[in-house]
Amino acid sequence: MKRHSLFLIISIVVVFTQGCASTNIANITDVQQFQQDDDEKGIWHQSKEMEYELRNSGFLYPDQDLADYVNRVLKRLVADIEEKHQVNLRAYIIQDPYFNAFVLPNGAMFIHTGLIATLENEAQLATILGHESVHFLNRHSLRQQRSVINKSAFFSFFQMTTAGLGDYGSLARIYGELAVMGTIYGYSRDLEREADQQGYELMLKAGYDPFESKKAFELLYESIKDEKKKIPYFFSTHPKVKERIVSFEKLLANLKNEAPPKFKGEAEYVQHVGRVLLDNARLSLKCNKLEQALKQIERFLKAEESSPEAILLQGQIYALQNKPDEARDLFSAMLRDYPDYSPVYREIGLMVYKDKEYQESNQYFKRYLELSPNAEDANYIRGYIHE
Amino acid sequence: MNRTFSKIIILVFIISSLAGCMPVTLIQQSNQNYKKSILTAQLPVGWAKIRNFDCLLHMSKDGLTLQNIFISRINIDKELPLTKRKITAQMLPHELAQLIIDETQLNKEFLNLTVLSNEPYTSLPVAAFLIEFKYTNNDFVPYHVKEIGFVQGNYYYQIRYEACEQHYYHDGIKDFDEFLKTLKVII
């Protein structure tokens, strides 16, 4: 019993002297010269590796013009802070139809095409970029890591007193991973609200219309509210997106007597983002997100109404939605408007082939092969011709 | 109480022994005939057959991370995990191939995926496709895959050769092609 008491006292001393790391962490903007803390160096190293992996994964969206544009918007928000505090935020775009954006603890920001394709203007994009920038500038990953370690100190103490052994080696590894995961799946409510507020201040200072901040999240909410499958990403989660709407509502309520900036940057956004709408619609189609794909094609067609590529995709979606008449009407109109556009012959041919109207399908397939003899699927189509 | 406890211990021991080891059978001329489900084939001599409950057949020649041949099947009633779409018996082979490519492309384990070819496969009595693609794993090691797929009954069947691009792909591809020549689907 005496030995047990002694062990208990030693354990308490160990936990309270070693277990608690300070969560009183200065923001990058609050210090003259930013220097990483010792435990932060590990997180940065891990982030650097992750950034390298993502950059070389083949998942980046191959449009340098768009990447440059997104980075220009980012710099408009944070260039003065970067210069003053010698840090570097940079943005990359990932081909993924799900809504997500995250910043690694070292300042590398990643935005999914699904998110970009849903937003409508530059001010809304600035809202997301501002929010993520604050996670970096306020070192939220380090705060989260230390908070997790401190909260688990009690658990470790409990383990030590019951088992007499604490496996700190493996815990440290897991906490490191948790810290990086936090950047992807979201932080605590307080940290997210802080990112809302200070990100909102960044966009105001950069001259963006603040009312677009709330609209950005309303657009996301509108797109995910009927989603049956749960997506773990922060910007794809109903309650978290709803919280952002409430949060920005409160921030906007404080604007009553001021004259806020008016810049939305709609034309600029459409000019750079147009192609993403079509490419992301294709990705959405692959993931069976047909409604989302259709909305993005409709937006794309508003800007480029004579794109046979987009109209064909629209028809393919109608066919998948079990709307064969709509699909066929669209394809028939395409035959009239774009008589040399080969894929439309293939699409009609396949519809007719599935109805076992082989004579008719043969005609369409042959015309397709005449126009595109080296098409990637030419050998499949040749195989569907019944002589 | 003690007897029940001993029985549990023995049972746990047996289960762990069965699950823990990975029985490997060297393929020789005497055991190269394969028949399972609707498939028959002559297995390549010199390869090893590995017990793997996730698939119908798993073979390797030089090691699991270097080169593998798998035959697996999945029930088409199930939605594919990433595309959230179902394979149907009515799908034409190019549609089926595209769905499998889409599913693979969405998988973040397959980095830098490049489809090298996508063609109909006509050596079987069922409508099938043959795709070939390359990818890198999370350590950026390049792999090369050749895969045949088709639907029969309620199942999607997949016959896949996957190997490290460097040395091992070329080392095993002749055996895989010979194996494919002997593959028969019993309808």
XYZ file of N, CA, C and O in Angstrom, chain A residues 52-54 56-59 94-98 112 229 231 233 283 285-289 320 346 350 353-354 376-377 379-381 384, chain B residues 79 82-85 90 92-95 97-99 102 105-113 118-120 128-131 136 138 140:
264
model
N 5.071 17.860 -50.506
C 5.831 17.243 -51.601
C 5.017 16.103 -52.227
O 4.895 15.988 -53.447
N 4.449 15.271 -51.358
C 3.665 14.119 -51.851
C 2.475 14.591 -52.674
O 2.204 14.074 -53.757
N 1.747 15.587 -52.145
C 0.561 16.057 -52.854
C 0.936 16.725 -54.188
O 0.264 16.534 -55.188
N 3.358 15.998 -56.054
C 3.843 14.994 -57.005
C 2.926 13.785 -57.125
O 3.346 12.722 -57.570
N 1.678 13.956 -56.718
C 0.766 12.813 -56.681
C 0.009 12.605 -57.986
O -0.613 11.576 -58.196
N 0.050 13.634 -58.847
C -0.766 13.551 -60.064
C -2.186 14.012 -59.811
O -3.008 14.007 -60.720
N -2.497 14.437 -58.585
C -3.852 14.887 -58.274
C -4.019 16.407 -58.408
O -5.116 16.923 -58.255
N -6.459 20.877 -56.093
C -6.536 19.415 -56.215
C -7.794 19.037 -57.001
O -8.868 19.588 -56.770
N -7.634 18.071 -57.906
C -8.788 17.587 -58.676
C -9.599 16.662 -57.789
O -9.206 15.518 -57.568
N -10.690 17.161 -57.278
C -11.540 16.356 -56.398
C -12.901 17.049 -56.315
O -12.966 18.236 -56.015
N -13.977 16.321 -56.614
C -15.279 16.989 -56.659
C -15.878 17.302 -55.289
O -16.872 18.014 -55.204
N -15.310 16.759 -54.219
C -15.863 17.031 -52.892
C -15.375 18.383 -52.388
O -14.282 18.822 -52.737
N -9.920 22.072 -53.257
C -10.485 21.107 -54.209
C -11.207 21.835 -55.348
O -11.849 22.863 -55.113
N -24.686 10.578 -48.153
C -23.444 10.015 -47.625
C -22.709 11.091 -46.825
O -22.657 12.243 -47.242
N -19.557 12.967 -45.766
C -18.181 13.216 -46.225
C -17.465 13.883 -45.050
O -17.956 14.870 -44.514
N -14.825 15.759 -44.784
C -14.131 17.036 -44.945
C -14.898 18.166 -44.268
O -16.126 18.203 -44.296
N -15.757 15.078 -63.113
C -15.389 14.367 -61.881
C -16.637 14.043 -61.055
O -16.764 12.952 -60.495
N -19.573 13.594 -62.174
C -20.274 12.518 -62.887
C -19.662 11.167 -62.514
O -20.374 10.198 -62.255
N -18.322 11.120 -62.445
C -17.643 9.875 -62.066
C -18.050 9.430 -60.674
O -18.060 8.252 -60.372
N -18.328 10.403 -59.797
C -18.694 10.066 -58.409
C -20.204 9.981 -58.235
O -20.698 10.030 -57.100
N -20.917 9.919 -59.334
C -22.367 9.773 -59.285
C -23.054 10.973 -58.636
O -24.148 10.842 -58.102
N -22.428 12.135 -58.692
C -23.048 13.359 -58.170
C -23.653 14.079 -59.377
O -23.113 15.087 -59.862
N -27.966 9.030 -67.886
C -27.738 8.338 -66.613
C -28.872 8.586 -65.620
O -29.116 7.784 -64.726
N -21.549 8.592 -81.646
C -21.319 7.443 -80.754
C -22.418 7.367 -79.688
O -22.976 6.292 -79.434
N -24.993 4.338 -79.301
C -25.062 3.476 -78.108
C -26.490 3.386 -77.555
O -26.933 2.320 -77.120
N -28.306 1.118 -79.915
C -27.743 -0.238 -79.767
C -28.363 -0.942 -78.552
O -28.728 -2.118 -78.608
N -28.514 -0.186 -77.475
C -29.097 -0.787 -76.267
C -30.573 -1.138 -76.461
O -31.106 -1.983 -75.754
N -9.985 6.703 -78.967
C -9.509 5.744 -77.950
C -10.416 4.526 -77.836
O -9.967 3.431 -77.519
N -11.718 4.741 -78.088
C -12.654 3.627 -77.943
C -13.035 3.008 -79.290
O -14.022 2.271 -79.378
N -11.909 0.583 -81.100
C -12.013 -0.883 -81.181
C -13.256 -1.413 -80.473
O -13.832 -2.414 -80.882
N -13.651 -0.750 -79.392
C -14.919 -1.152 -78.737
C -16.077 -0.936 -79.711
O -16.933 -1.801 -79.891
N -16.105 0.269 -80.319
C -17.226 0.624 -81.195
C -17.261 -0.319 -82.417
O -18.332 -0.769 -82.820
N -19.125 -3.308 -81.695
C -20.583 -3.194 -81.550
C -21.305 -3.135 -82.894
O -22.523 -3.035 -82.927
N -22.487 -1.162 -54.160
C -22.014 0.088 -54.743
C -20.489 0.131 -54.644
O -19.937 -0.261 -53.618
N -15.833 4.366 -54.237
C -15.465 5.754 -54.528
C -16.371 6.413 -55.566
O -16.739 7.562 -55.429
N -16.707 5.669 -56.612
C -17.603 6.248 -57.626
C -19.054 6.225 -57.155
O -19.900 6.903 -57.753
N -19.330 5.449 -56.116
C -20.694 5.302 -55.577
C -21.663 4.817 -56.657
O -22.834 5.192 -56.678
N -21.128 4.082 -57.594
C -21.988 3.549 -58.662
C -21.954 2.032 -58.610
O -21.046 1.440 -58.030
N -26.023 -5.206 -67.592
C -26.320 -4.647 -68.920
C -25.194 -3.756 -69.448
O -25.232 -3.311 -70.590
N -22.085 -2.288 -71.207
C -21.229 -2.698 -72.315
C -19.785 -2.694 -71.816
O -19.465 -1.974 -70.861
N -18.915 -3.483 -72.452
C -17.551 -3.598 -71.906
C -16.803 -2.269 -71.787
O -16.045 -2.074 -70.850
N -17.032 -1.331 -72.723
C -16.301 -0.050 -72.606
C -16.836 0.756 -71.415
O -16.085 1.500 -70.783
N -18.127 0.582 -71.106
C -18.691 1.291 -69.941
C -18.149 0.698 -68.647
O -17.825 1.413 -67.701
N -15.276 -0.900 -68.359
C -13.852 -0.524 -68.260
C -13.723 0.893 -67.717
O -12.899 1.162 -66.838
N -14.572 1.809 -68.222
C -14.479 3.196 -67.781
C -14.804 3.318 -66.291
O -14.163 4.072 -65.561
N -15.791 2.553 -65.849
C -16.161 2.604 -64.423
C -15.003 2.104 -63.553
O -14.692 2.708 -62.509
N -12.384 4.781 -63.557
C -12.810 5.904 -62.691
C -12.603 5.555 -61.224
O -12.109 6.369 -60.437
N -8.931 5.692 -60.521
C -8.397 7.061 -60.539
C -8.788 7.845 -59.294
O -8.045 8.727 -58.868
N -9.943 7.540 -58.730
C -10.374 8.279 -57.533
C -9.684 7.772 -56.272
O -9.764 8.398 -55.219
N -9.023 6.631 -56.376
C -8.363 6.044 -55.205
C -7.018 6.736 -54.966
O -6.128 6.687 -55.812
N -6.903 7.390 -53.820
C -5.703 8.196 -53.538
C -4.453 7.327 -53.275
O -3.371 7.844 -53.063
N -4.627 6.013 -53.285
C -3.466 5.118 -53.173
C -2.744 4.992 -54.516
O -1.600 4.574 -54.563
N -3.452 5.301 -55.587
C -2.866 5.193 -56.924
C -2.432 6.583 -57.391
O -3.216 7.321 -57.965
N -1.178 6.917 -57.131
C -0.694 8.240 -57.517
C -0.236 8.200 -58.978
O 0.221 7.171 -59.469
N -0.339 9.350 -59.626
C 0.160 9.518 -61.003
C -0.335 8.433 -61.948
O 0.434 7.886 -62.753
N -1.593 8.106 -61.832
C -2.142 7.020 -62.656
C -2.240 7.422 -64.138
O -2.748 8.481 -64.461
N -6.789 0.634 -73.342
C -8.128 0.227 -72.898
C -8.812 -0.364 -74.128
O -9.230 0.369 -75.021
N -8.884 -1.679 -74.182
C -9.353 -2.356 -75.399
C -10.333 -3.467 -75.039
O -10.288 -3.993 -73.921
N -11.174 -3.860 -76.004
C -12.021 -5.029 -75.735
C -11.152 -6.294 -75.671
O -10.140 -6.381 -76.377
N -15.678 -8.708 -72.482
C -14.703 -8.327 -71.456
C -13.847 -7.170 -71.949
O -13.873 -6.815 -73.131
N -13.118 -6.572 -71.021
C -12.163 -5.518 -71.399
C -10.772 -5.887 -70.907
O -10.615 -6.720 -70.007
N -9.783 -5.236 -71.519
C -8.397 -5.386 -71.075
C -7.814 -3.981 -70.930
O -7.776 -3.227 -71.904
N -7.434 -3.621 -69.720
C -6.816 -2.300 -69.531
C -5.404 -2.470 -69.002
O -5.082 -3.473 -68.343
N 2.130 5.205 -59.363
C 3.187 5.110 -58.349
C 2.509 4.961 -56.996
O 1.409 5.477 -56.781
N 2.705 5.323 -52.612
C 2.966 6.494 -51.764
C 4.449 6.797 -51.598
O 4.812 7.894 -51.182
N 6.366 6.643 -54.205
C 6.694 6.983 -55.593
C 7.418 5.855 -56.340
O 8.187 6.094 -57.261
